[in-house]
PDB file of C-alpha atoms in Angstrom:
ATOM      1  CA  MET A 744      95.445 121.275  83.079  1.00 65.00           C
ATOM      2  CA  SER A 745      93.535 118.241  82.352  1.00 79.00           C
ATOM      3  CA  LEU A 746      92.066 115.500  84.667  1.00 81.00           C
ATOM      4  CA  ASP A 747      94.333 112.827  83.033  1.00 83.00           C
ATOM      5  CA  PHE A 748      97.481 115.106  83.865  1.00 82.00           C
ATOM      6  CA  ILE A 749      96.367 115.584  87.483  1.00 86.00           C
ATOM      7  CA  ILE A 750      95.723 111.752  88.031  1.00 89.00           C
ATOM      8  CA  ALA A 751      99.099 111.008  86.294  1.00 88.00           C
ATOM      9  CA  ALA A 752     100.754 113.546  88.716  1.00 88.00           C
ATOM     10  CA  ILE A 753      99.153 112.053  91.838  1.00 91.00           C
ATOM     11  CA  ILE A 754     100.287 108.701  90.947  1.00 92.00           C
ATOM     12  CA  THR A 755     103.755 109.825  90.195  1.00 91.00           C
ATOM     13  CA  VAL A 756     103.982 111.663  93.662  1.00 93.00           C
ATOM     14  CA  VAL A 757     102.665 108.517  95.469  1.00 94.00           C
ATOM     15  CA  GLY A 758     105.395 106.413  93.500  1.00 91.00           C
ATOM     16  CA  LEU A 759     108.282 108.842  94.288  1.00 92.00           C
ATOM     17  CA  THR A 760     107.221 109.202  98.013  1.00 95.00           C
ATOM     18  CA  THR A 761     106.969 105.424  98.843  1.00 96.00           C
ATOM     19  CA  PRO A 762     110.696 104.713  98.990  1.00 95.00           C
ATOM     20  CA  ILE A 763     111.572 107.575 101.144  1.00 95.00           C
ATOM     21  CA  LEU A 764     108.509 107.051 103.393  1.00 96.00           C
ATOM     22  CA  LEU A 765     109.732 103.242 104.076  1.00 97.00           C
ATOM     23  CA  ALA A 766     113.410 104.339 104.606  1.00 97.00           C
ATOM     24  CA  GLY A 767     112.236 107.120 106.980  1.00 96.00           C
ATOM     25  CA  LEU A 768     109.986 104.876 109.012  1.00 97.00           C
ATOM     26  CA  GLY A 769     112.873 102.616 109.540  1.00 97.00           C
ATOM     27  CA  GLU A 770     115.267 105.257 110.405  1.00 95.00           C
ATOM     28  CA  LEU A 771     112.905 106.783 112.817  1.00 96.00           C
ATOM     29  CA  VAL A 772     112.730 103.475 114.971  1.00 97.00           C
ATOM     30  CA  VAL A 773     116.481 103.263 114.708  1.00 96.00           C
ATOM     31  CA  GLU A 774     116.995 106.673 116.151  1.00 94.00           C
ATOM     32  CA  LYS A 775     114.211 106.327 118.821  1.00 95.00           C
ATOM     33  CA  SER A 776     116.475 103.706 120.127  1.00 96.00           C
ATOM     34  CA  GLY A 777     119.396 106.101 120.408  1.00 94.00           C
ATOM     35  CA  VAL A 778     121.258 104.907 117.294  1.00 95.00           C
ATOM     36  CA  LEU A 779     122.198 107.260 114.311  1.00 92.00           C
ATOM     37  CA  ASN A 780     122.654 105.301 111.298  1.00 94.00           C
ATOM     38  CA  LEU A 781     123.568 107.364 108.255  1.00 93.00           C
ATOM     39  CA  GLY A 782     123.891 104.292 105.918  1.00 94.00           C
ATOM     40  CA  VAL A 783     120.449 104.431 104.883  1.00 95.00           C
ATOM     41  CA  GLU A 784     121.565 105.051 101.345  1.00 95.00           C
ATOM     42  CA  GLY A 785     123.704 101.972 101.203  1.00 96.00           C
ATOM     43  CA  MET A 786     120.991  99.803 102.695  1.00 97.00           C
ATOM     44  CA  MET A 787     118.575 100.947 100.185  1.00 96.00           C
ATOM     45  CA  LEU A 788     120.989 100.056  97.394  1.00 96.00           C
ATOM     46  CA  MET A 789     121.600  96.502  99.124  1.00 96.00           C
ATOM     47  CA  GLY A 790     117.959  96.064  99.179  1.00 96.00           C
ATOM     48  CA  ALA A 791     117.510  97.148  95.498  1.00 95.00           C
ATOM     49  CA  ILE A 792     120.021  94.610  94.331  1.00 96.00           C
ATOM     50  CA  SER A 793     118.921  91.708  96.689  1.00 96.00           C
ATOM     51  CA  GLY A 794     115.299  92.155  95.610  1.00 95.00           C
ATOM     52  CA  PHE A 795     115.974  92.344  91.984  1.00 95.00           C
ATOM     53  CA  GLY A 796     118.361  89.461  92.146  1.00 95.00           C
ATOM     54  CA  VAL A 797     116.043  87.067  94.332  1.00 95.00           C
ATOM     55  CA  THR A 798     113.148  87.915  91.815  1.00 94.00           C
ATOM     56  CA  VAL A 799     115.184  87.030  88.687  1.00 93.00           C
ATOM     57  CA  MET A 800     116.229  83.796  90.322  1.00 93.00           C
ATOM     58  CA  THR A 801     112.628  82.821  91.704  1.00 93.00           C
ATOM     59  CA  PHE A 802     110.355  84.665  89.183  1.00 90.00           C
ATOM     60  CA  ASN A 803     108.584  85.650  92.265  1.00 92.00           C
ATOM     61  CA  PRO A 804     108.359  89.442  93.349  1.00 92.00           C
ATOM     62  CA  TRP A 805     106.962  88.390  96.862  1.00 93.00           C
ATOM     63  CA  ILE A 806     110.018  86.309  97.426  1.00 95.00           C
ATOM     64  CA  GLY A 807     112.097  89.160  95.924  1.00 94.00           C
ATOM     65  CA  ILE A 808     110.665  91.613  98.607  1.00 95.00           C
ATOM     66  CA  LEU A 809     111.728  89.386 101.465  1.00 96.00           C
ATOM     67  CA  GLY A 810     115.011  89.166  99.606  1.00 96.00           C
ATOM     68  CA  ALA A 811     115.158  92.884  99.697  1.00 96.00           C
ATOM     69  CA  ALA A 812     114.312  93.136 103.341  1.00 97.00           C
ATOM     70  CA  ALA A 813     116.835  90.538 104.301  1.00 97.00           C
ATOM     71  CA  GLY A 814     119.556  92.434 102.130  1.00 96.00           C
ATOM     72  CA  GLY A 815     118.805  95.531 103.970  1.00 96.00           C
ATOM     73  CA  ALA A 816     118.738  93.998 107.407  1.00 97.00           C
ATOM     74  CA  LEU A 817     121.885  91.924 106.763  1.00 96.00           C
ATOM     75  CA  SER A 818     123.854  95.072 105.685  1.00 96.00           C
ATOM     76  CA  SER A 819     122.515  96.988 108.838  1.00 96.00           C
ATOM     77  CA  MET A 820     123.905  94.161 110.819  1.00 97.00           C
ATOM     78  CA  LEU A 821     127.411  95.037 109.831  1.00 95.00           C
ATOM     79  CA  PHE A 822     126.921  98.474 111.139  1.00 96.00           C
ATOM     80  CA  ALA A 823     125.140  97.221 114.276  1.00 96.00           C
ATOM     81  CA  VAL A 824     128.131  94.863 115.122  1.00 96.00           C
ATOM     82  CA  LEU A 825     130.622  97.764 114.894  1.00 96.00           C
ATOM     83  CA  VAL A 826     128.793 100.542 116.670  1.00 95.00           C
ATOM     84  CA  LEU A 827     127.169  98.352 119.484  1.00 95.00           C
ATOM     85  CA  GLN A 828     129.982  95.648 119.967  1.00 93.00           C
ATOM     86  CA  LEU A 829     133.180  97.744 119.087  1.00 92.00           C
ATOM     87  CA  ASN A 830     131.735 101.147 120.086  1.00 90.00           C
ATOM     88  CA  SER A 831     132.904 102.670 116.669  1.00 93.00           C
ATOM     89  CA  ASN A 832     131.710 106.134 115.905  1.00 93.00           C
ATOM     90  CA  GLN A 833     128.155 106.007 114.697  1.00 93.00           C
ATOM     91  CA  VAL A 834     128.457 108.858 112.113  1.00 92.00           C
ATOM     92  CA  ALA A 835     131.659 107.631 110.600  1.00 94.00           C
ATOM     93  CA  THR A 836     130.452 104.071 110.613  1.00 95.00           C
ATOM     94  CA  GLY A 837     127.170 105.130 108.973  1.00 94.00           C
ATOM     95  CA  LEU A 838     128.829 106.915 105.910  1.00 93.00           C
ATOM     96  CA  ALA A 839     131.144 103.766 105.584  1.00 95.00           C
ATOM     97  CA  LEU A 840     128.044 101.728 105.269  1.00 95.00           C
ATOM     98  CA  THR A 841     126.738 104.012 102.576  1.00 95.00           C
ATOM     99  CA  ILE A 842     130.031 103.754 100.661  1.00 95.00           C
ATOM    100  CA  PHE A 843     130.045  99.931 101.240  1.00 95.00           C
ATOM    101  CA  GLY A 844     126.696  99.488 100.315  1.00 95.00           C
ATOM    102  CA  THR A 845     127.020 101.528  97.060  1.00 95.00           C
ATOM    103  CA  GLY A 846     130.138  99.654  95.948  1.00 95.00           C
ATOM    104  CA  LEU A 847     128.841  96.068  96.825  1.00 95.00           C
ATOM    105  CA  SER A 848     125.510  96.661  95.144  1.00 95.00           C
ATOM    106  CA  SER A 849     127.391  97.599  92.015  1.00 94.00           C
ATOM    107  CA  LEU A 850     129.531  94.756  92.202  1.00 94.00           C
ATOM    108  CA  LEU A 851     126.671  92.226  92.830  1.00 94.00           C
ATOM    109  CA  GLY A 852     124.699  93.926  90.051  1.00 92.00           C
ATOM    110  CA  LEU A 853     127.279  93.329  87.235  1.00 91.00           C
ATOM    111  CA  SER A 854     125.379  90.003  86.189  1.00 89.00           C
ATOM    112  CA  PHE A 855     122.021  91.728  86.243  1.00 90.00           C
ATOM    113  CA  VAL A 856     122.767  94.611  83.881  1.00 86.00           C
ATOM    114  CA  GLY A 857     120.216  94.644  81.118  1.00 83.00           C
ATOM    115  CA  ARG A 858     117.817  92.338  82.694  1.00 88.00           C
ATOM    116  CA  ILE A 859     114.211  93.127  83.676  1.00 87.00           C
ATOM    117  CA  VAL A 860     111.680  91.561  86.090  1.00 87.00           C
ATOM    118  CA  MET A 861     107.906  91.616  85.996  1.00 80.00           C
ATOM    119  CA  PRO A 862     106.822  94.494  87.833  1.00 75.00           C
ATOM    120  CA  PHE A 863     104.433  94.273  90.739  1.00 75.00           C
ATOM    121  CA  GLY A 864     100.673  94.501  89.742  1.00 75.00           C
ATOM    122  CA  SER A 865      98.009  95.893  91.703  1.00 80.00           C
ATOM    123  CA  ILE A 866      96.447  93.437  94.212  1.00 86.00           C
ATOM    124  CA  PHE A 867      93.137  94.868  93.150  1.00 88.00           C
ATOM    125  CA  PRO A 868      90.855  93.673  90.335  1.00 86.00           C
ATOM    126  CA  ASP A 869      91.813  95.179  86.896  1.00 85.00           C
ATOM    127  CA  PHE A 870      88.457  96.957  86.440  1.00 85.00           C
ATOM    128  CA  LEU A 871      89.456  99.170  89.647  1.00 85.00           C
ATOM    129  CA  ALA A 872      93.409  99.243  88.994  1.00 83.00           C
ATOM    130  CA  ARG A 873      92.895 100.369  85.361  1.00 83.00           C
ATOM    131  CA  ASP A 874      89.975 102.644  85.733  1.00 84.00           C
ATOM    132  CA  PRO A 875      90.869 106.119  84.469  1.00 82.00           C
ATOM    133  CA  ILE A 876      89.951 107.610  87.867  1.00 86.00           C
ATOM    134  CA  LEU A 877      89.819 104.939  90.485  1.00 88.00           C
ATOM    135  CA  LYS A 878      93.509 104.048  89.699  1.00 86.00           C
ATOM    136  CA  VAL A 879      94.374 106.955  91.864  1.00 89.00           C
ATOM    137  CA  ILE A 880      93.371 104.682  94.967  1.00 91.00           C
ATOM    138  CA  PHE A 881      93.542 101.094  93.465  1.00 91.00           C
ATOM    139  CA  GLY A 882      96.206 101.398  90.869  1.00 88.00           C
ATOM    140  CA  TYR A 883      99.663 100.939  92.939  1.00 92.00           C
ATOM    141  CA  SER A 884     102.039  98.154  93.762  1.00 92.00           C
ATOM    142  CA  PRO A 885     101.392  96.370  97.151  1.00 94.00           C
ATOM    143  CA  ILE A 886     104.487  98.210  98.433  1.00 95.00           C
ATOM    144  CA  VAL A 887     102.716 101.445  98.342  1.00 95.00           C
ATOM    145  CA  TYR A 888      99.999 100.155 100.592  1.00 96.00           C
ATOM    146  CA  PHE A 889     102.490  98.515 103.005  1.00 96.00           C
ATOM    147  CA  ALA A 890     104.244 101.835 103.357  1.00 96.00           C
ATOM    148  CA  LEU A 891     101.069 103.613 104.180  1.00 96.00           C
ATOM    149  CA  ILE A 892      99.963 100.941 106.681  1.00 97.00           C
ATOM    150  CA  MET A 893     103.258 100.878 108.334  1.00 97.00           C
ATOM    151  CA  VAL A 894     102.671 104.559 109.462  1.00 97.00           C
ATOM    152  CA  PRO A 895     100.011 103.980 111.980  1.00 97.00           C
ATOM    153  CA  VAL A 896     101.610 100.522 112.843  1.00 97.00           C
ATOM    154  CA  VAL A 897     104.983 102.252 113.738  1.00 97.00           C
ATOM    155  CA  ALA A 898     103.176 105.050 115.615  1.00 96.00           C
ATOM    156  CA  TRP A 899     100.998 102.572 117.518  1.00 97.00           C
ATOM    157  CA  PHE A 900     104.119 100.370 118.330  1.00 97.00           C
ATOM    158  CA  LEU A 901     106.151 103.158 119.650  1.00 96.00           C
ATOM    159  CA  LYS A 902     103.357 104.823 121.710  1.00 94.00           C
ATOM    160  CA  SER A 903     100.864 102.008 122.916  1.00 95.00           C
ATOM    161  CA  THR A 904     103.076  98.744 123.017  1.00 96.00           C
ATOM    162  CA  ARG A 905     105.301  97.518 125.881  1.00 96.00           C
ATOM    163  CA  ALA A 906     108.167  96.899 123.405  1.00 96.00           C
ATOM    164  CA  GLY A 907     107.643 100.371 121.884  1.00 96.00           C
ATOM    165  CA  LEU A 908     108.094 102.069 125.356  1.00 95.00           C
ATOM    166  CA  ILE A 909     111.288 100.054 126.311  1.00 96.00           C
ATOM    167  CA  LEU A 910     112.701 101.077 122.939  1.00 97.00           C
ATOM    168  CA  ARG A 911     111.984 104.712 123.601  1.00 95.00           C
ATOM    169  CA  ALA A 912     113.311 104.199 127.131  1.00 95.00           C
ATOM    170  CA  VAL A 913     116.566 102.922 125.749  1.00 95.00           C
ATOM    171  CA  GLY A 914     116.803 105.831 123.461  1.00 94.00           C
ATOM    172  CA  GLU A 915     116.208 108.473 126.157  1.00 94.00           C
ATOM    173  CA  ASN A 916     118.264 106.880 128.988  1.00 93.00           C
ATOM    174  CA  ASP A 917     120.038 103.872 128.127  1.00 92.00           C
ATOM    175  CA  HIS A 918     121.731 103.493 131.535  1.00 93.00           C
ATOM    176  CA  SER A 919     118.448 103.683 133.468  1.00 92.00           C
ATOM    177  CA  ALA A 920     117.036 101.084 131.191  1.00 93.00           C
ATOM    178  CA  HIS A 921     119.858  98.846 131.625  1.00 93.00           C
ATOM    179  CA  SER A 922     119.727  99.160 135.350  1.00 91.00           C
ATOM    180  CA  ILE A 923     116.417  97.847 135.491  1.00 91.00           C
ATOM    181  CA  GLY A 924     117.081  94.892 133.477  1.00 90.00           C
ATOM    182  CA  TYR A 925     116.386  95.712 129.888  1.00 92.00           C
ATOM    183  CA  SER A 926     118.844  94.652 127.158  1.00 94.00           C
ATOM    184  CA  VAL A 927     119.999  97.907 125.635  1.00 95.00           C
ATOM    185  CA  ILE A 928     122.123  96.188 123.009  1.00 95.00           C
ATOM    186  CA  GLY A 929     119.384  93.708 122.192  1.00 96.00           C
ATOM    187  CA  VAL A 930     116.825  96.565 121.706  1.00 97.00           C
ATOM    188  CA  ARG A 931     119.069  98.413 119.549  1.00 97.00           C
ATOM    189  CA  TYR A 932     120.125  95.381 117.536  1.00 97.00           C
ATOM    190  CA  ALA A 933     116.422  94.733 116.730  1.00 97.00           C
ATOM    191  CA  ALA A 934     115.768  98.405 115.905  1.00 97.00           C
ATOM    192  CA  ILE A 935     118.711  98.452 113.563  1.00 97.00           C
ATOM    193  CA  ALA A 936     117.641  95.388 111.913  1.00 97.00           C
ATOM    194  CA  PHE A 937     114.233  96.826 111.458  1.00 97.00           C
ATOM    195  CA  GLY A 938     115.531  99.889 109.873  1.00 97.00           C
ATOM    196  CA  GLY A 939     117.637  97.987 107.379  1.00 97.00           C
ATOM    197  CA  ALA A 940     114.699  95.726 106.389  1.00 97.00           C
ATOM    198  CA  MET A 941     112.531  98.840 105.654  1.00 97.00           C
ATOM    199  CA  ALA A 942     115.222 100.772 104.005  1.00 97.00           C
ATOM    200  CA  GLY A 943     115.850  97.510 101.852  1.00 97.00           C
ATOM    201  CA  ILE A 944     112.229  97.344 100.700  1.00 97.00           C
ATOM    202  CA  GLY A 945     112.442 101.025 100.134  1.00 96.00           C
ATOM    203  CA  GLY A 946     115.435 100.392  97.612  1.00 95.00           C
ATOM    204  CA  ALA A 947     113.633  97.526  96.106  1.00 95.00           C
ATOM    205  CA  TYR A 948     110.836  99.761  94.956  1.00 94.00           C
ATOM    206  CA  PHE A 949     113.162 101.414  92.537  1.00 93.00           C
ATOM    207  CA  SER A 950     114.414  97.981  91.097  1.00 93.00           C
ATOM    208  CA  MET A 951     111.136  96.074  91.124  1.00 92.00           C
ATOM    209  CA  VAL A 952     108.474  98.710  90.536  1.00 91.00           C
ATOM    210  CA  ILE A 953     109.753 102.086  89.041  1.00 88.00           C
ATOM    211  CA  THR A 954     112.186 100.798  86.521  1.00 85.00           C
ATOM    212  CA  PRO A 955     111.876  97.672  86.995  1.00 85.00           C
ATOM    213  CA  MET A 956     115.482  96.813  86.008  1.00 88.00           C
ATOM    214  CA  TRP A 957     118.852  97.077  87.681  1.00 90.00           C
ATOM    215  CA  ALA A 958     121.141 100.210  87.426  1.00 89.00           C
ATOM    216  CA  GLU A 959     123.885 101.483  89.506  1.00 88.00           C
ATOM    217  CA  LYS A 960     123.274 103.928  92.199  1.00 89.00           C
ATOM    218  CA  MET A 961     119.499 103.864  91.118  1.00 91.00           C
ATOM    219  CA  THR A 962     118.390 105.311  94.579  1.00 91.00           C
ATOM    220  CA  ALA A 963     119.909 108.668  93.605  1.00 87.00           C
ATOM    221  CA  GLY A 964     120.446 109.970  97.018  1.00 88.00           C
ATOM    222  CA  ARG A 965     116.852 109.097  98.406  1.00 91.00           C
ATOM    223  CA  GLY A 966     118.478 107.700 101.537  1.00 92.00           C
ATOM    224  CA  TRP A 967     119.863 111.158 102.311  1.00 89.00           C
ATOM    225  CA  ILE A 968     116.458 112.573 101.932  1.00 90.00           C
ATOM    226  CA  ALA A 969     114.927 109.917 104.169  1.00 93.00           C
ATOM    227  CA  LEU A 970     117.450 110.917 107.034  1.00 90.00           C
ATOM    228  CA  ALA A 971     116.602 114.481 106.532  1.00 87.00           C
ATOM    229  CA  LEU A 972     112.916 113.533 106.712  1.00 89.00           C
ATOM    230  CA  VAL A 973     113.202 112.125 110.277  1.00 91.00           C
ATOM    231  CA  VAL A 974     114.714 115.298 111.412  1.00 86.00           C
ATOM    232  CA  PHE A 975     112.216 117.464 109.450  1.00 84.00           C
ATOM    233  CA  ALA A 976     109.349 115.312 111.055  1.00 88.00           C
ATOM    234  CA  GLY A 977     110.707 116.053 114.630  1.00 87.00           C
ATOM    235  CA  TRP A 978     110.735 112.123 115.170  1.00 91.00           C
ATOM    236  CA  ARG A 979     107.125 111.756 114.873  1.00 92.00           C
ATOM    237  CA  THR A 980     105.309 109.524 112.526  1.00 94.00           C
ATOM    238  CA  GLY A 981     102.418 111.753 111.449  1.00 93.00           C
ATOM    239  CA  ARG A 982     104.765 114.561 110.469  1.00 91.00           C
ATOM    240  CA  LEU A 983     107.066 112.266 108.691  1.00 95.00           C
ATOM    241  CA  LEU A 984     104.197 111.063 106.391  1.00 95.00           C
ATOM    242  CA  VAL A 985     103.450 114.616 105.584  1.00 93.00           C
ATOM    243  CA  GLY A 986     107.113 115.400 104.994  1.00 91.00           C
ATOM    244  CA  ALA A 987     107.505 112.398 102.679  1.00 93.00           C
ATOM    245  CA  TYR A 988     104.741 113.623 100.471  1.00 93.00           C
ATOM    246  CA  PHE A 989     106.143 117.155 100.556  1.00 89.00           C
ATOM    247  CA  PHE A 990     109.466 115.775  99.244  1.00 87.00           C
ATOM    248  CA  GLY A 991     107.598 113.496  96.752  1.00 89.00           C
ATOM    249  CA  ILE A 992     105.962 116.497  95.337  1.00 89.00           C
ATOM    250  CA  LEU A 993     109.186 118.216  95.067  1.00 84.00           C
ATOM    251  CA  MET A 994     110.609 115.287  93.098  1.00 84.00           C
ATOM    252  CA  ALA A 995     107.851 115.098  90.785  1.00 84.00           C
ATOM    253  CA  LEU A 996     108.177 118.908  89.855  1.00 81.00           C
ATOM    254  CA  GLU A 997     111.289 117.779  87.745  1.00 74.00           C
ATOM    255  CA  LEU A 998     108.933 115.638  85.714  1.00 75.00           C
ATOM    256  CA  TYR A 999     105.973 117.846  85.596  1.00 75.00           C
ATOM    257  CA  ALA A1000     107.098 121.495  85.863  1.00 71.00           C
ATOM    258  CA  LYS A1001     107.883 121.651  81.939  1.00 65.00           C
ATOM    259  CA  ALA A1002     104.541 119.973  81.047  1.00 67.00           C
ATOM    260  CA  ALA A1003     102.711 122.329  83.236  1.00 66.00           C
ATOM    261  CA  GLY A1004     104.171 125.281  81.718  1.00 65.00           C
ATOM    262  CA  PHE A1005     107.005 126.150  84.296  1.00 65.00           C
ATOM    263  CA  SER A1006     109.697 126.484  81.477  1.00 64.00           C
ATOM    264  CA  PHE A1007     111.237 129.599  82.982  1.00 65.00           C
ATOM    265  CA  LEU A1008     113.521 127.603  85.068  1.00 68.00           C
ATOM    266  CA  PRO A1009     115.919 124.931  83.694  1.00 72.00           C
ATOM    267  CA  SER A1010     115.043 121.267  84.430  1.00 70.00           C
ATOM    268  CA  GLN A1011     118.218 120.902  86.481  1.00 73.00           C
ATOM    269  CA  PHE A1012     116.888 123.495  89.034  1.00 76.00           C
ATOM    270  CA  TRP A1013     113.772 121.384  89.569  1.00 74.00           C
ATOM    271  CA  ALA A1014     116.068 118.117  89.765  1.00 75.00           C
ATOM    272  CA  ALA A1015     117.985 119.674  92.574  1.00 79.00           C
ATOM    273  CA  MET A1016     114.936 121.185  94.315  1.00 76.00           C
ATOM    274  CA  PRO A1017     114.409 118.148  96.792  1.00 76.00           C
ATOM    275  CA  TYR A1018     118.252 118.192  97.839  1.00 79.00           C
ATOM    276  CA  LEU A1019     118.157 122.019  98.094  1.00 80.00           C
ATOM    277  CA  MET A1020     115.098 121.841 100.381  1.00 75.00           C
ATOM    278  CA  THR A1021     116.729 118.982 102.546  1.00 74.00           C
ATOM    279  CA  VAL A1022     119.637 121.248 103.212  1.00 76.00           C
ATOM    280  CA  VAL A1023     117.129 124.248 103.836  1.00 76.00           C
ATOM    281  CA  ALA A1024     115.032 122.317 106.184  1.00 68.00           C
ATOM    282  CA  LEU A1025     117.960 120.984 108.250  1.00 66.00           C
ATOM    283  CA  ALA A1026     119.507 124.323 108.359  1.00 70.00           C
ATOM    284  CA  VAL A1027     116.381 126.117 109.683  1.00 65.00           C
ATOM    285  CA  ILE A1028     115.539 123.292 112.182  1.00 59.00           C
ATOM    286  CA  SER A1029     119.242 123.442 113.508  1.00 61.00           C
ATOM    287  CA  ALA A1030     118.915 127.170 113.723  1.00 60.00           C
ATOM    288  CA  ARG A1031     115.898 127.085 116.094  1.00 57.00           C
ATOM    289  CA  LYS A1032     116.470 127.374 119.709  1.00 48.00           C
ATOM    290  CA  ASN A1033     114.923 124.282 120.592  1.00 52.00           C
ATOM    291  CA  ALA A1034     116.572 122.368 117.850  1.00 49.00           C
ATOM    292  CA  GLY A1035     116.949 118.716 118.892  1.00 50.00           C
ATOM    293  CA  GLY A1036     114.331 119.074 121.605  1.00 57.00           C
ATOM    294  CA  SER A1037     112.376 116.114 120.304  1.00 76.00           C
ATOM    295  CA  ALA A1038     115.367 114.082 119.477  1.00 84.00           C
ATOM    296  CA  PRO A1039     116.015 110.983 121.746  1.00 90.00           C
ATOM    297  CA  ALA A1040     118.524 112.081 124.433  1.00 91.00           C
ATOM    298  CA  CYS A1041     120.977 109.144 123.572  1.00 91.00           C
ATOM    299  CA  LEU A1042     121.049 109.761 119.941  1.00 90.00           C
ATOM    300  CA  GLY A1043     124.450 109.019 118.591  1.00 87.00           C
ATOM    301  CA  LYS A1044     126.070 108.203 122.014  1.00 89.00           C
ATOM    302  CA  PRO A1045     127.711 104.891 122.489  1.00 89.00           C
ATOM    303  CA  PHE A1046     126.254 102.857 125.329  1.00 88.00           C
ATOM    304  CA  LEU A1047     129.120 102.105 128.003  1.00 82.00           C
ATOM    305  CA  PRO A1048     127.549 100.186 130.778  1.00 78.00           C
ATOM    306  CA  SER A1049     130.752 100.206 132.761  1.00 66.00           C
ATOM    307  CA  THR A1050     130.869 103.947 133.100  1.00 54.00           C
TER     308      THR A1050
END
């Protein structure tokens, strides 16, 4: 196994990990506020088409990323209105958002089929980004560094800021938070918008960095992996980072298993491995006696201040 092979594998793992890390961080904040949004896949697809479309029209990938965040956040607001204002079932509404986002992104993307955008370049000098070895550190798109920076930022926000403490209080006991004057609905709106924006940027990583072109359903179920990742991590940011790279390695196995000599299993098995592990992880966690012990107490429950 050559050094070039190892470097290429590391770069691939980092690239595959970034979208689920971004979507997972957003969903972690949403669930910490007591809301369960299963529409991550739909929001990622809306972000993917929004970012790609804005980049095509403006020729500026930075504006495209803002468009992706806006696309994800706007689609999440549809979910927010239904579950926060109309008290619709969060599970059913989240699933509907996934279906809605998948269909709408396909419709909006019809005019972009076959078009390409200039991918993000590295923010570091070329001699660092293209160096055969140093590119392992400096050779990524800015979205990768943004995702890594957001891990400690989200952890700090939730643990050390007043706003983060209020958000966690809302997720643990919404009626108590409401009784002392905090806006439960307002906090949850903000959390859902943040989760949508992060999922949107994660989706844009597919259409603006990995390919960079538009194709229907290009996230290929990564939103579901991000959802499982939050549970796998026990609603903790550090574990979420580790879990994201674990799933990133599993996804990279499909590409590198045959090259590494693991030809005793068909490529379809390696392709299914991340989704199989998602199911196994959720099953194992659910079977534990203390399953859900780290989950916010109000997760998935509607807020009814009159009761």
